[in-house]
XYZ file of C-alpha atoms in Angstrom:
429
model
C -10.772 -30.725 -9.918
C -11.307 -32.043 -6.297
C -8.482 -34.212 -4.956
C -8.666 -37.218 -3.434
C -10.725 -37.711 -0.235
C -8.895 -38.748 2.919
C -10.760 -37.670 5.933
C -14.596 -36.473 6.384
C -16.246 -34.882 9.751
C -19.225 -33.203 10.520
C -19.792 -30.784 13.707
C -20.632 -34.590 15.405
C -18.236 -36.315 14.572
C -15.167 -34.578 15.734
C -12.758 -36.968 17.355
C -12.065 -37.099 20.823
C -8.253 -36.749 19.506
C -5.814 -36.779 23.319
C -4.614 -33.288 23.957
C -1.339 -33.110 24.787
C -2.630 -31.679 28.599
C -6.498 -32.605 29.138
C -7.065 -30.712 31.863
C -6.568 -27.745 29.813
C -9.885 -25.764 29.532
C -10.929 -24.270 25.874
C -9.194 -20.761 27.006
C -7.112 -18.019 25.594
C -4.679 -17.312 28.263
C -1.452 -15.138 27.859
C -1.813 -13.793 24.549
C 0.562 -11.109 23.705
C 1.732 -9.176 20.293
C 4.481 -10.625 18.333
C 4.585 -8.432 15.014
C 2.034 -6.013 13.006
C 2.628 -4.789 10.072
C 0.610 -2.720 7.735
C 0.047 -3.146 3.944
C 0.749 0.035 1.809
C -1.499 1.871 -1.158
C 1.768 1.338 -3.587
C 1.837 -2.386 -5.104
C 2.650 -4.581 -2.746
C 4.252 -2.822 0.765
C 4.197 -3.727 4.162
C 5.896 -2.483 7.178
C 7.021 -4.147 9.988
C 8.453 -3.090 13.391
C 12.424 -3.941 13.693
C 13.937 -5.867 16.305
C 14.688 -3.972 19.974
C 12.125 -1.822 22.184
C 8.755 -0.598 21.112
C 10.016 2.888 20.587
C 13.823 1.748 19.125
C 14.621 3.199 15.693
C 13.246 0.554 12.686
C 15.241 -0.493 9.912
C 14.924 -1.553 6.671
C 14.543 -4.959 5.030
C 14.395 -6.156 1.414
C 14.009 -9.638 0.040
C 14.834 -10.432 -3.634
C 13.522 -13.542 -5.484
C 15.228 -14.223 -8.600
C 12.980 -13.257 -11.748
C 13.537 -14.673 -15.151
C 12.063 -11.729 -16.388
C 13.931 -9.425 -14.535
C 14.123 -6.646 -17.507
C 10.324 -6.711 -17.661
C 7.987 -5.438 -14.827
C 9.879 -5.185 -11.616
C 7.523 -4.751 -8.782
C 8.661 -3.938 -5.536
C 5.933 -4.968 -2.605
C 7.199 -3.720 0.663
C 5.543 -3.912 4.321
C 5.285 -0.726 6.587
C 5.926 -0.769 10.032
C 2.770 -1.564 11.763
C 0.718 1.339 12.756
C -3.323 1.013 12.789
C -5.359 4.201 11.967
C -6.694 6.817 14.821
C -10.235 6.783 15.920
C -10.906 10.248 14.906
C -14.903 10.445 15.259
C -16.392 13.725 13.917
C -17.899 16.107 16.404
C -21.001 16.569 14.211
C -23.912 14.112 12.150
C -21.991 13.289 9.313
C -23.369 11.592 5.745
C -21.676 8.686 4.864
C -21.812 7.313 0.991
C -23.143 3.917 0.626
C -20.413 1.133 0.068
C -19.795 1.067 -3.583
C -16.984 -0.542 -5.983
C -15.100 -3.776 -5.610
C -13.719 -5.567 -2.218
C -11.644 -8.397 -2.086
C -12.263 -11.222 0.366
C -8.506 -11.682 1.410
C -6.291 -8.096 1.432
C -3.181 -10.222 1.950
C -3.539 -12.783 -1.218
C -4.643 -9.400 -3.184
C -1.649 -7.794 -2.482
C 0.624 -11.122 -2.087
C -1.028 -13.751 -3.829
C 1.697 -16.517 -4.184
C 2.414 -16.629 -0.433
C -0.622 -14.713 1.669
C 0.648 -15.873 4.914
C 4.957 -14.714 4.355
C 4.251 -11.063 5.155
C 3.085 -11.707 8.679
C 6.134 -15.089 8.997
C 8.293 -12.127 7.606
C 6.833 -9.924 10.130
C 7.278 -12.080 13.054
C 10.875 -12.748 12.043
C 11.826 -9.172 11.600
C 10.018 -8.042 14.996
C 10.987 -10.789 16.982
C 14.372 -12.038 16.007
C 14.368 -14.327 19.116
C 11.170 -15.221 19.231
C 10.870 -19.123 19.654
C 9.246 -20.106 16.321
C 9.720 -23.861 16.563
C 6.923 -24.050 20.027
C 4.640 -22.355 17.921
C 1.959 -25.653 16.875
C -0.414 -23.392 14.603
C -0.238 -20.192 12.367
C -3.314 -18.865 10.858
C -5.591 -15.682 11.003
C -8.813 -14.863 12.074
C -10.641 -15.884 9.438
C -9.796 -19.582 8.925
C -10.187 -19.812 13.097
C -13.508 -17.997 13.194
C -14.612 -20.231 10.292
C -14.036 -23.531 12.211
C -15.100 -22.427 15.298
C -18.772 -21.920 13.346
C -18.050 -25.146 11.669
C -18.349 -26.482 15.357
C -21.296 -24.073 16.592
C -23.087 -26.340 13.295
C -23.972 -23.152 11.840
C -25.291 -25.158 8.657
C -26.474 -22.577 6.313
C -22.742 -22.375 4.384
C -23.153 -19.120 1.970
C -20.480 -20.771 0.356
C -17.694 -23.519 1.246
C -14.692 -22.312 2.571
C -11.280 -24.012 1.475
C -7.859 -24.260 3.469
C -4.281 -25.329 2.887
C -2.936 -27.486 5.402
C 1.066 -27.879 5.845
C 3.476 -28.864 8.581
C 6.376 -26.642 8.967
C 8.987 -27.584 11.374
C 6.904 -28.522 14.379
C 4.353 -26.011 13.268
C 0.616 -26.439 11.297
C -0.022 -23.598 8.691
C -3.721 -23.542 8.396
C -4.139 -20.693 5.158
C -6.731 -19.473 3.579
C -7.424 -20.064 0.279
C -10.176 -18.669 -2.235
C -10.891 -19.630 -5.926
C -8.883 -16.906 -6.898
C -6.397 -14.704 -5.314
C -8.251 -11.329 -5.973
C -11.622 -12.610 -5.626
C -14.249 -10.518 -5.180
C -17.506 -9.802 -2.898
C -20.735 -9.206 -4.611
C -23.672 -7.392 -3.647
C -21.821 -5.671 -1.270
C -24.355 -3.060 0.764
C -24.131 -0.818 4.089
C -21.799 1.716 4.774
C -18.775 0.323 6.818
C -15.952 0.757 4.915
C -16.855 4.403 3.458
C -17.211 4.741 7.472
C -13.859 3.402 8.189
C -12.157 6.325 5.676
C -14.149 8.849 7.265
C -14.096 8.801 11.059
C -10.649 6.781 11.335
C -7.174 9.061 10.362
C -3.869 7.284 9.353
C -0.617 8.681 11.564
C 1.398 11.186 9.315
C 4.033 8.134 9.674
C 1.973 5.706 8.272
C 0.625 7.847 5.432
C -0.272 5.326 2.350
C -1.093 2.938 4.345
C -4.111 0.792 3.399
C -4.510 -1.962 6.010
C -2.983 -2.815 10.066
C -2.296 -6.492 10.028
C -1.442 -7.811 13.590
C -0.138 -10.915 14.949
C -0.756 -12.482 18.417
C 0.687 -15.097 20.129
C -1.507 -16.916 22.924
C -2.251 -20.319 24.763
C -5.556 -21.869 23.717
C -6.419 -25.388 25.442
C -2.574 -26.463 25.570
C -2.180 -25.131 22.292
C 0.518 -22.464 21.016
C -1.131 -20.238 18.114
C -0.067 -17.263 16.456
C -2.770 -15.207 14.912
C -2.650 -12.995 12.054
C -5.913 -10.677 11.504
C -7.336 -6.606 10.823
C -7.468 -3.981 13.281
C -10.131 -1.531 12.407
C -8.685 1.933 14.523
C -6.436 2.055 17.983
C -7.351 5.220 20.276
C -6.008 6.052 23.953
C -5.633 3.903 26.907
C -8.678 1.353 26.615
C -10.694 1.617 29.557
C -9.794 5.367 30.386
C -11.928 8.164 30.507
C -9.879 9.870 27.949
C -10.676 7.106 25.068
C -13.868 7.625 26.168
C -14.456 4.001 26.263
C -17.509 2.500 28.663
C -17.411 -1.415 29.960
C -20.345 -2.995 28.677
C -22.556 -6.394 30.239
C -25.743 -7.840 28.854
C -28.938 -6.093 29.722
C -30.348 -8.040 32.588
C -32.491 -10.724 31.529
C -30.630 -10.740 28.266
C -29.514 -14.005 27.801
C -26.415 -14.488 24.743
C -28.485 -15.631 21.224
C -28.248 -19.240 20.681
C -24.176 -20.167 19.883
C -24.980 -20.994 16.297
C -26.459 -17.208 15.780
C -23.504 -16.123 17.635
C -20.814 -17.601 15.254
C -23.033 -15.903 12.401
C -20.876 -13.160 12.668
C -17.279 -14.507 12.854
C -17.349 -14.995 8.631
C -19.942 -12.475 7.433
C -17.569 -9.295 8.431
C -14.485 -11.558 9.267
C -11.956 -8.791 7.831
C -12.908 -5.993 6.553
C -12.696 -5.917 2.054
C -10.733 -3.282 0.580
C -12.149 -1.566 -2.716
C -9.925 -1.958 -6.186
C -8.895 1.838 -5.549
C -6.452 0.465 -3.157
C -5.608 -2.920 -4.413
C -2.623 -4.076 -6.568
C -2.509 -3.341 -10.416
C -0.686 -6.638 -10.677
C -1.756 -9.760 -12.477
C -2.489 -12.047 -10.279
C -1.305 -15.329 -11.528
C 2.125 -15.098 -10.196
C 5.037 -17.796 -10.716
C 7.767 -19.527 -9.128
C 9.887 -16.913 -10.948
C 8.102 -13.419 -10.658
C 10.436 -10.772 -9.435
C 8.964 -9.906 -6.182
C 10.518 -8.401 -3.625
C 8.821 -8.048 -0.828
C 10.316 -4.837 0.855
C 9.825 -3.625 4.641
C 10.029 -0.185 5.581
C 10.386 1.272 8.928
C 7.282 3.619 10.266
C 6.303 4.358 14.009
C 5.933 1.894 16.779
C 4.111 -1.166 17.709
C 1.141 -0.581 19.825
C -0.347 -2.357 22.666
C -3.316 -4.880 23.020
C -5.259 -2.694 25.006
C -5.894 0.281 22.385
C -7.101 -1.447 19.585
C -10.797 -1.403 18.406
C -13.559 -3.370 15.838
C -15.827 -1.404 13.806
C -19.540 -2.172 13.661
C -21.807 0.004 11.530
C -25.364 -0.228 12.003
C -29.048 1.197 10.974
C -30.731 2.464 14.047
C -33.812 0.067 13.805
C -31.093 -2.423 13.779
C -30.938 -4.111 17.702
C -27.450 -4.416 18.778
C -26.736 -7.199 21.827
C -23.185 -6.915 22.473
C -22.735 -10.581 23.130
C -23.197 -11.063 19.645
C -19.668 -10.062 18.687
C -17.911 -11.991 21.513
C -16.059 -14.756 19.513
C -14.735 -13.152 16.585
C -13.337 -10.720 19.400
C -12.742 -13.674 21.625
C -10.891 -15.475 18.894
C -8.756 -12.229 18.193
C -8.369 -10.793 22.034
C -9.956 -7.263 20.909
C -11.224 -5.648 23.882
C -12.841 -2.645 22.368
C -15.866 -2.608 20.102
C -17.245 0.492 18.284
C -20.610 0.436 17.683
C -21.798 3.355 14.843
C -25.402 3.557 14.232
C -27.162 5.517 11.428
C -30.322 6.770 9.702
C -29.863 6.078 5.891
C -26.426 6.677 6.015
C -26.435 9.882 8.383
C -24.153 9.110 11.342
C -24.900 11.112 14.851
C -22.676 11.022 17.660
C -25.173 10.262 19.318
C -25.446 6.588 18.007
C -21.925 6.203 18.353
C -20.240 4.419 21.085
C -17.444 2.916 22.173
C -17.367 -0.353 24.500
C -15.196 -1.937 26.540
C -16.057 -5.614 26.127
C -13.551 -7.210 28.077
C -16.011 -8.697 29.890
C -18.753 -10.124 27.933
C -16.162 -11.798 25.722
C -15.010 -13.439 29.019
C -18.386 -14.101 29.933
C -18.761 -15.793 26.584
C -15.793 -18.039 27.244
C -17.344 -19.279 30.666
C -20.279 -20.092 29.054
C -19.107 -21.898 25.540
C -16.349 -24.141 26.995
C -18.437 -26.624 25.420
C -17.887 -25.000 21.751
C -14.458 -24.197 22.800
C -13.231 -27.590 23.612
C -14.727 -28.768 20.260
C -12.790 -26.272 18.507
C -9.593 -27.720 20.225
C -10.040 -31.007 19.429
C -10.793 -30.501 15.795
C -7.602 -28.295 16.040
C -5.657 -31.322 17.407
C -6.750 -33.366 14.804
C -5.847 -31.422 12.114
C -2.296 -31.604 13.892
C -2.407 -35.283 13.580
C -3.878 -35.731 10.387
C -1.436 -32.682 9.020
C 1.410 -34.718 10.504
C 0.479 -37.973 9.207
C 0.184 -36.658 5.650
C 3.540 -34.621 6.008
C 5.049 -34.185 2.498
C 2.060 -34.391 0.873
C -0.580 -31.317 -0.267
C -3.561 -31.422 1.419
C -6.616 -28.807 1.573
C -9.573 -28.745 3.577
C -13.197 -28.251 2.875
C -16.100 -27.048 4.511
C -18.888 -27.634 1.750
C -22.416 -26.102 1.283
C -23.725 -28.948 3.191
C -21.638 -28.515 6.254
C -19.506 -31.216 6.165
C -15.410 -30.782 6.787
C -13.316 -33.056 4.213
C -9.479 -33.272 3.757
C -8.099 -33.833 0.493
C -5.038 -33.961 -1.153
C -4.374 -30.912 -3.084
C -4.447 -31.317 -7.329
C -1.348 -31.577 -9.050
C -1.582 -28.418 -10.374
C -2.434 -26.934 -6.965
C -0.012 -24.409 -4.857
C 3.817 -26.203 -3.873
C 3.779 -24.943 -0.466
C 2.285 -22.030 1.951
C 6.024 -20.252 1.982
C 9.065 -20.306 0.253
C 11.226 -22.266 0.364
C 13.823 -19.996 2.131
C 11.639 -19.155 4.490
C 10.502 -22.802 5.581
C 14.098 -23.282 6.537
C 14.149 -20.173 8.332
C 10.902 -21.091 10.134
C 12.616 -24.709 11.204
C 16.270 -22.627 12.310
């Protein structure tokens, strides 16, 4: 049932809310990585980089919450250090299987669906035990960015609405995502990317079982502080090297970026890559205040750097490919390597693969869509404000079919909060 309505916008309508330094431009500046973690094939495991140097020896972690139930059904859900899979291309034309099975639309409330967003808050805890969480003034991931930012392009052809919980933490906004149910599924899924993913990207023998990399940046956007949680598809050498075998790629000349709206496209229809029921959790997903979950970390391997990280593209070879078109969701997640994979009915040549350095048409991008930007950081400042002025209360917000933004209160029966409670308290420490 919806909740009450407090607050609605459209892409017009955004208020001109004061930013706390207006003579910041809509830019990502300084971004750096705070904590990755990757989710494991056995129920519920992540694994998270300990505290020290990138290279220092990891150590091990486990949370307990109580369980009235304890006798029955003990799962254990543990994080693994973070460690994305190699870019291992194949030397010859390789036949992919078409996509087939179930994918989830959101890996982390699949695997963790009573709190989505603790295994990265975990994560940034456990690999940055100094880190300054209170000057932080949002948390979300990709997704729920990306979505807003087309929400401002006035994309208006919604497949379907997208929901968010709002809540003020400390001095901090936790923007989550939120589907109808935690293991929802996507339907009619076609193409070949994720069959693609298993086949031309390896997992290090120290991240073995692993299922998913899950990364989290921290970086300045229009005087704003945000840490981002979102997927990286494969990490190879030294981005821009000759060994990675990575080119820099520009618009063709003449080629002027698609129109902003058919830009934004992108950003939510391949927003994180689904992962198939083979290698989701067995466990029911209506989980209670007093399910014995544990969510365990395990050490494995290092961090890695911004620079050797990659997104995955698949494509049919009649299918055009302008690179601009993937500048915000990389924009919005500081990726500065694309892999483009083309094929003929599901036959991929090396030929029609390449890798692109994109470094600058993403800041090309930015130059051009401060416009967009902006928008997207007032909207973000007013979700501050109205976040803040509804403190202690649920609230959710809407995008609807029709492309309109409300806030509501949650329903009664909705989720208590976006983290437990211990780790709320930890957050505000």
């Amino acid at each position: 049932m919806d909740g009450e309505l407090i607050e609605t916008l459209t892409y017009q309508t955004i208020p001109d809310s004061p930013l706390r330094d207006y003579t910041k431009e809509g830019r990502i500046t300084n971004c750096k990585v705070i904590a990755s973690y990757n989710w494991l094939q056995e129920d519920g495991t992540i694994g998270v980089p300990g505290s020290g140097p990138p290279l220092f020896p990891f150590f091990l972690l486990k949370i307990v919450i109580l369980d009235l139930d304890a006798e029955r059904d003990l799962l254990s859900r543990v994080i693994q250090t973070g460690i994305p899979p190699k870019w291992t291309p194949a030397v010859n034309a390789q036949k992919i299987p078409n996509d087939r099975g179930i994918y989830f639309r959101d890996l982390n409330a699949a695997k963790w669906p009573r709190f989505p967003i603790e295994p990265a808050v975990r994560s940034i805890i456990q690999c940055n035990p100094s880190f300054d969480k209170r000057s932080i003034d949002i948390v979300c991931c990709g997704s729920t960015l990306g979505t807003l930012l087309q929400f401002c392009a006035n994309y208006e052809s919604w497949s379907k609405p997208a929901t968010m919980e709002l809540e003020v933490i400390g001095d901090t906004l936790f923007i989550t995502r939120r589907e109808k149910y935690a293991r929802e599924t996507i339907r009619g899924v076609k193409g070949y990317g994720h069959n693609f993913l298993e086949a031309y990207t390896t997992w290090p023998e120290e991240a073995k079982g692993s299922i998913s990399h899950q990364r989290i940046i921290n970086y300045q956007f229009a005087g704003l502080n945000i840490a981002l949680r979102y997927e990286v598809d494969a990490a190879f050498g030294d981005a821009g090297s000759e060994k990675s075998g990575v080119k820099e790629s520009r618009p063709k000349e003449g080629s002027k970026t698609k129109s902003v709206t058919e830009d934004i496209v992108s950003l939510l229809g391949g927003m994180d890559m689904p992962y198939s029921a083979r290698q989701a959790p067995s466990s029911n997903e209506n989980h209670r205040e007093s399910d014995s979950r544990a969510l365990r970390i395990k050490s494995m391997g290092s961090s890695l750097d911004q620079g050797k990280q990659a997104d995955i593209e698949t494509r049919a070879t009649y299918n055009e490919v302008n690179m601009t078109e993937f500048a915000p969701r990389l924009w919005l997640r500081q990726i500065p390597c694309l892999i483009v994979a083309k094929h003929e009915a599901g036959t991929f040549d090396p030929d029609n693969i390449s890798v692109q350095d994109l470094k600058k048409v993403t800041s090309e991008w930015e130059d051009e869509n401060q416009e967009l930007t902006m928008k997207l950081a007032r909207l973000l400042y007013w979700l501050i404000d109205v976040a803040e002025e509804w403190e202690g209360s649920k609230i959710r917000l809407e995008i609807t079919s029709t492309g309109n933004l409300e806030i509501r209160k949650r329903g009664a029966m909705g989720p208590r909060s976006v983290l437990p409670d211990d780790l709320k308290k930890e957050w505000c420490s």
